[in-house]
Amino acid sequence: MAARKPLIAGNWKMYGRRANLGELEVLWRSISPVAAHVDALICPPAPYVQNAAWSARETGILIGAQDCGTESEDAARTGDVSAAMLADVGARFVIVGHSERRALFGETDAVVRRKAQAAQRAGLTAIVCVGETRLERDSGQAGDVVVRQVRDSIPDDAESLVIAYEPVWAIGGDRTPTPAEIDEIHHIIRGTLAQRFASGASDIRILYGGSVGPKNAAEVFAVGGVDGALVGRASLKAADFAAIILAHPAAK
Ligand code: 13P
């Protein structure tokens, strides 16, 4: 199986101001010795992507965005930001289908898929998020929900694709699935990808997200099928995000 370089991504969500970009320099000071072994990505809010890319230009920190439009070409879509524009200002990745966008903005699997395709066409790597709600887990449907989301949200191209498994109930609180629960879903996702893509599926990184912080990062990274993390709150402070990155076995 291909060796997958771990990816540890920070999703700043709708937090922070331009001044927070100063965290990038602090982060780089801590993680530069291990940057050859772990990909570190920060996804600030859209207005700051260009400044972030500029601030990170002499570091190994990758910059991405949190969402993009569904259209590949320039179009009359007031308020929307295209993947091509994000690439133009220095983004390399874009998160699509985060559960907050699915739940609060009504994004369907079909919409997420179009966004992922637009991202790839623009030369970005799409991070497609999937994950079950508490109700779905409690009723034994977690695996089925995630399989359906993966099947219907991912683009046709296995290149430049990352999957993030983020159980909705584990986001923004202090509850996380057990390592065995994470392992189970990651295996299910890997199997779904292998069925879908004749080749290349083994290169796709599958991240875990939901209340990852300095205290539990090592436990999460010890799960066999986990290729990194998608981190919310703990990515806003460079010290916390650096501690998560340094907790990865590849950084030792
Ligand atoms: P928290 O790490 O704050 O739980 O958020 C996870 C998340 O939604 C990352 O995309």
Coordinates of C-alpha atoms and ligand atoms in Angstrom, one line a residue:
M1 CA 0.0 0.0 0.0
A2 CA 1.2 3.5 -0.8
A3 CA 2.6 5.4 2.1
R4 CA 0.3 8.3 2.8
K5 CA 1.9 11.5 4.2
P6 CA -0.2 12.6 7.2
L7 CA -2.2 15.8 6.7
I8 CA -3.2 17.9 9.7
A9 CA -5.6 20.6 8.7
G10 CA -6.9 23.5 10.7
N11 CA -10.4 24.8 10.0
W12 CA -10.7 28.3 11.5
K13 CA -14.4 28.4 10.6
M14 CA -15.9 31.9 11.0
Y15 CA -13.4 33.0 13.7
G16 CA -10.5 35.4 13.8
R17 CA -9.4 38.6 12.1
R18 CA -6.4 39.5 10.0
A19 CA -4.3 39.8 13.1
N20 CA -4.7 36.1 13.7
L21 CA -2.5 35.4 10.7
G22 CA 0.4 36.2 13.0
E23 CA -0.2 32.7 14.4
L24 CA 1.2 31.3 11.2
E25 CA 4.7 32.5 11.9
V26 CA 4.5 31.2 15.5
L27 CA 3.2 27.8 14.2
W28 CA 6.0 27.6 11.6
R29 CA 8.7 28.2 14.3
S30 CA 7.4 25.1 16.2
I31 CA 6.7 22.7 13.3
S32 CA 9.4 23.5 10.7
P33 CA 11.7 20.6 12.0
V34 CA 8.9 18.1 11.2
A35 CA 7.4 19.7 8.1
A36 CA 9.0 17.2 5.8
H37 CA 7.0 14.4 7.4
V38 CA 3.6 16.0 8.1
D39 CA 1.6 18.3 5.8
A40 CA 0.2 21.2 7.9
L41 CA -2.7 23.1 6.4
I42 CA -4.6 26.2 7.6
C43 CA -8.0 27.1 6.2
P44 CA -8.8 30.7 7.3
P45 CA -12.1 32.5 6.4
A46 CA -12.3 33.4 2.7
P47 CA -11.3 37.1 3.1
Y48 CA -8.0 36.1 4.7
V49 CA -7.0 33.3 2.3
Q50 CA -4.8 35.6 0.2
N51 CA -3.1 37.3 3.2
A52 CA -2.6 33.8 4.7
A53 CA -1.0 32.5 1.6
W54 CA 1.3 35.6 1.5
S55 CA 2.2 35.2 5.2
A56 CA 3.0 31.5 4.7
R57 CA 4.9 32.0 1.5
E58 CA 8.3 31.3 3.0
T59 CA 7.1 28.5 5.2
G60 CA 5.9 25.0 4.5
I61 CA 2.4 25.7 5.8
L62 CA -0.2 25.0 3.2
I63 CA -3.2 27.3 2.9
G64 CA -6.7 26.4 2.0
A65 CA -10.3 27.6 2.1
Q66 CA -13.4 26.4 3.8
D67 CA -15.9 26.3 1.0
C68 CA -16.2 27.1 -2.7
G69 CA -18.9 27.6 -5.3
T70 CA -20.3 24.8 -7.5
E71 CA -19.4 26.5 -10.8
S72 CA -16.1 25.9 -12.5
E73 CA -16.5 29.0 -14.8
D74 CA -17.0 32.6 -13.9
A75 CA -20.8 33.0 -13.4
A76 CA -23.5 35.2 -12.1
R77 CA -23.5 33.9 -8.5
T78 CA -23.7 36.9 -6.2
G79 CA -21.8 36.4 -3.0
D80 CA -20.1 33.1 -4.1
V81 CA -16.4 32.5 -4.4
S82 CA -15.1 30.1 -7.0
A83 CA -12.4 27.5 -6.6
A84 CA -10.5 29.2 -9.4
M85 CA -10.5 32.4 -7.4
L86 CA -9.2 30.6 -4.3
A87 CA -6.5 29.0 -6.4
D88 CA -5.7 32.4 -7.9
V89 CA -4.9 33.9 -4.5
G90 CA -2.8 31.0 -3.3
A91 CA -5.1 28.3 -1.8
R92 CA -4.1 24.7 -2.4
F93 CA -7.0 22.9 -0.7
V94 CA -10.6 23.6 -0.1
I95 CA -13.0 21.9 2.5
V96 CA -16.3 21.0 1.0
G97 CA -19.4 19.5 2.6
H98 CA -18.6 20.4 6.2
S99 CA -21.5 19.3 8.3
E100 CA -22.2 22.9 9.3
R101 CA -22.7 23.7 5.6
R102 CA -24.8 20.6 5.1
A103 CA -27.0 21.3 8.2
L104 CA -27.2 25.1 8.2
F105 CA -27.0 25.9 4.5
G106 CA -28.9 22.9 3.2
E107 CA -26.0 21.4 1.1
T108 CA -26.9 18.1 -0.4
D109 CA -24.5 15.3 -1.4
A110 CA -25.0 16.4 -5.1
V111 CA -24.0 20.0 -4.3
V112 CA -21.0 18.8 -2.3
R113 CA -19.9 16.7 -5.3
R114 CA -20.2 19.6 -7.7
K115 CA -18.1 21.7 -5.4
A116 CA -15.5 19.0 -5.1
Q117 CA -15.4 18.7 -8.9
A118 CA -15.0 22.4 -9.3
A119 CA -12.2 22.4 -6.8
Q120 CA -10.3 19.7 -8.7
R121 CA -10.8 21.5 -12.0
A122 CA -9.3 24.6 -10.5
G123 CA -6.2 22.6 -9.4
L124 CA -7.2 22.4 -5.7
T125 CA -7.3 19.3 -3.5
A126 CA -10.9 18.8 -2.2
I127 CA -11.4 17.8 1.4
V128 CA -14.8 16.1 1.4
C129 CA -16.4 15.9 4.8
V130 CA -18.8 13.2 5.9
G131 CA -20.2 12.1 9.2
E132 CA -23.3 10.9 11.0
T133 CA -25.4 12.7 13.6
R134 CA -25.9 11.4 17.1
L135 CA -29.4 10.1 16.2
E136 CA -28.0 8.2 13.2
R137 CA -25.3 6.7 15.4
D138 CA -27.6 5.7 18.2
S139 CA -29.9 4.0 15.7
G140 CA -27.1 2.0 14.3
Q141 CA -26.9 3.8 10.9
A142 CA -23.5 5.5 11.2
G143 CA -21.8 3.2 8.6
D144 CA -24.7 3.4 6.1
V145 CA -24.9 7.2 6.3
V146 CA -21.2 7.6 5.8
V147 CA -21.1 5.1 2.9
R148 CA -24.0 7.0 1.2
Q149 CA -22.3 10.4 1.8
V150 CA -19.0 9.2 0.4
R151 CA -20.6 7.5 -2.6
D152 CA -22.7 10.5 -3.5
S153 CA -20.4 13.4 -2.5
I154 CA -17.1 12.5 -4.0
P155 CA -15.9 13.5 -7.5
D156 CA -15.1 11.0 -10.2
D157 CA -11.4 11.8 -9.9
A158 CA -9.4 10.1 -7.1
E159 CA -6.5 12.5 -7.6
S160 CA -6.4 15.5 -5.3
L161 CA -9.0 14.1 -3.0
V162 CA -9.1 13.9 0.8
I163 CA -11.9 12.5 2.9
A164 CA -12.6 13.9 6.4
Y165 CA -14.7 11.7 8.7
E166 CA -16.3 14.1 11.2
P167 CA -19.1 12.7 13.3
V168 CA -21.5 15.7 13.8
W169 CA -22.0 14.9 17.4
A170 CA -18.2 15.0 18.1
I171 CA -17.8 18.5 16.7
G172 CA -17.5 21.5 19.0
G173 CA -17.9 19.7 22.3
D174 CA -15.8 17.4 24.3
R175 CA -17.1 14.0 23.1
T176 CA -15.2 11.9 20.7
P177 CA -15.8 8.4 19.3
T178 CA -13.6 5.6 20.8
P179 CA -10.6 4.6 18.8
A180 CA -12.5 1.4 17.8
E181 CA -15.4 3.5 16.5
I182 CA -13.1 5.7 14.5
D183 CA -11.3 2.7 13.2
E184 CA -14.5 1.0 12.1
I185 CA -15.8 4.0 10.1
H186 CA -12.3 4.7 8.5
H187 CA -12.3 1.0 7.3
I188 CA -15.7 1.4 5.9
I189 CA -14.7 4.6 4.0
R190 CA -11.5 2.9 2.7
G191 CA -13.6 0.0 1.5
T192 CA -16.1 2.3 -0.3
L193 CA -13.2 4.2 -2.0
A194 CA -11.6 0.9 -3.1
Q195 CA -14.9 -0.1 -4.7
R196 CA -15.4 3.2 -6.4
F197 CA -11.9 3.7 -7.8
A198 CA -10.2 0.8 -9.6
S199 CA -6.8 2.3 -8.8
G200 CA -5.5 5.3 -6.8
A201 CA -7.9 4.9 -3.9
S202 CA -5.1 3.9 -1.6
D203 CA -3.5 7.3 -2.0
I204 CA -6.5 9.1 -0.7
R205 CA -6.0 10.3 2.8
I206 CA -8.8 9.9 5.3
L207 CA -8.7 12.3 8.2
Y208 CA -10.6 12.2 11.5
G209 CA -12.2 15.4 12.8
G210 CA -14.3 16.3 15.9
S211 CA -12.8 17.7 19.1
V212 CA -9.2 16.8 18.3
G213 CA -6.9 18.7 20.7
P214 CA -3.4 18.4 22.2
K215 CA -4.7 16.0 24.8
N216 CA -6.2 13.4 22.6
A217 CA -4.3 13.8 19.3
A218 CA -1.8 11.0 20.0
E219 CA -4.7 8.6 20.7
V220 CA -6.5 9.6 17.5
F221 CA -3.3 9.3 15.4
A222 CA -2.6 5.8 16.8
V223 CA -5.8 4.5 15.1
G224 CA -4.6 2.5 12.1
G225 CA -6.7 3.9 9.3
V226 CA -6.3 7.6 10.4
D227 CA -4.1 9.7 8.0
G228 CA -4.4 12.9 9.9
A229 CA -6.9 15.3 11.4
L230 CA -9.3 18.1 10.6
V231 CA -9.1 20.4 13.6
G232 CA -11.5 23.2 14.5
R233 CA -11.1 25.1 17.8
A234 CA -7.6 23.9 18.6
S235 CA -6.3 25.2 15.3
L236 CA -6.8 28.8 16.2
K237 CA -4.0 29.0 18.6
A238 CA -0.6 28.1 17.1
A239 CA 0.6 26.5 20.3
D240 CA -2.3 24.0 20.4
F241 CA -2.2 23.3 16.7
A242 CA 1.6 22.8 16.9
A243 CA 1.2 20.4 19.8
I244 CA -1.3 18.3 17.8
I245 CA 1.1 18.2 14.8
L246 CA 4.0 17.2 17.1
A247 CA 1.9 14.4 18.6
H248 CA 1.8 12.6 15.3
P249 CA 4.1 9.5 15.2
A250 CA 5.6 10.8 11.9
A251 CA 6.8 13.9 13.7
K252 CA 8.9 11.9 16.2
Ligands
13P1 P1 -13.7 21.0 16.7 O1 -12.3 20.5 16.5 O2 -13.8 22.4 17.2 O3 -14.6 20.0 17.3 O4 -14.3 21.2 15.2 C1 -14.1 20.1 14.3 C2 -14.4 20.6 12.9 O5 -15.6 20.8 12.6 C3 -13.4 20.8 12.0 O6 -13.8 20.9 10.7

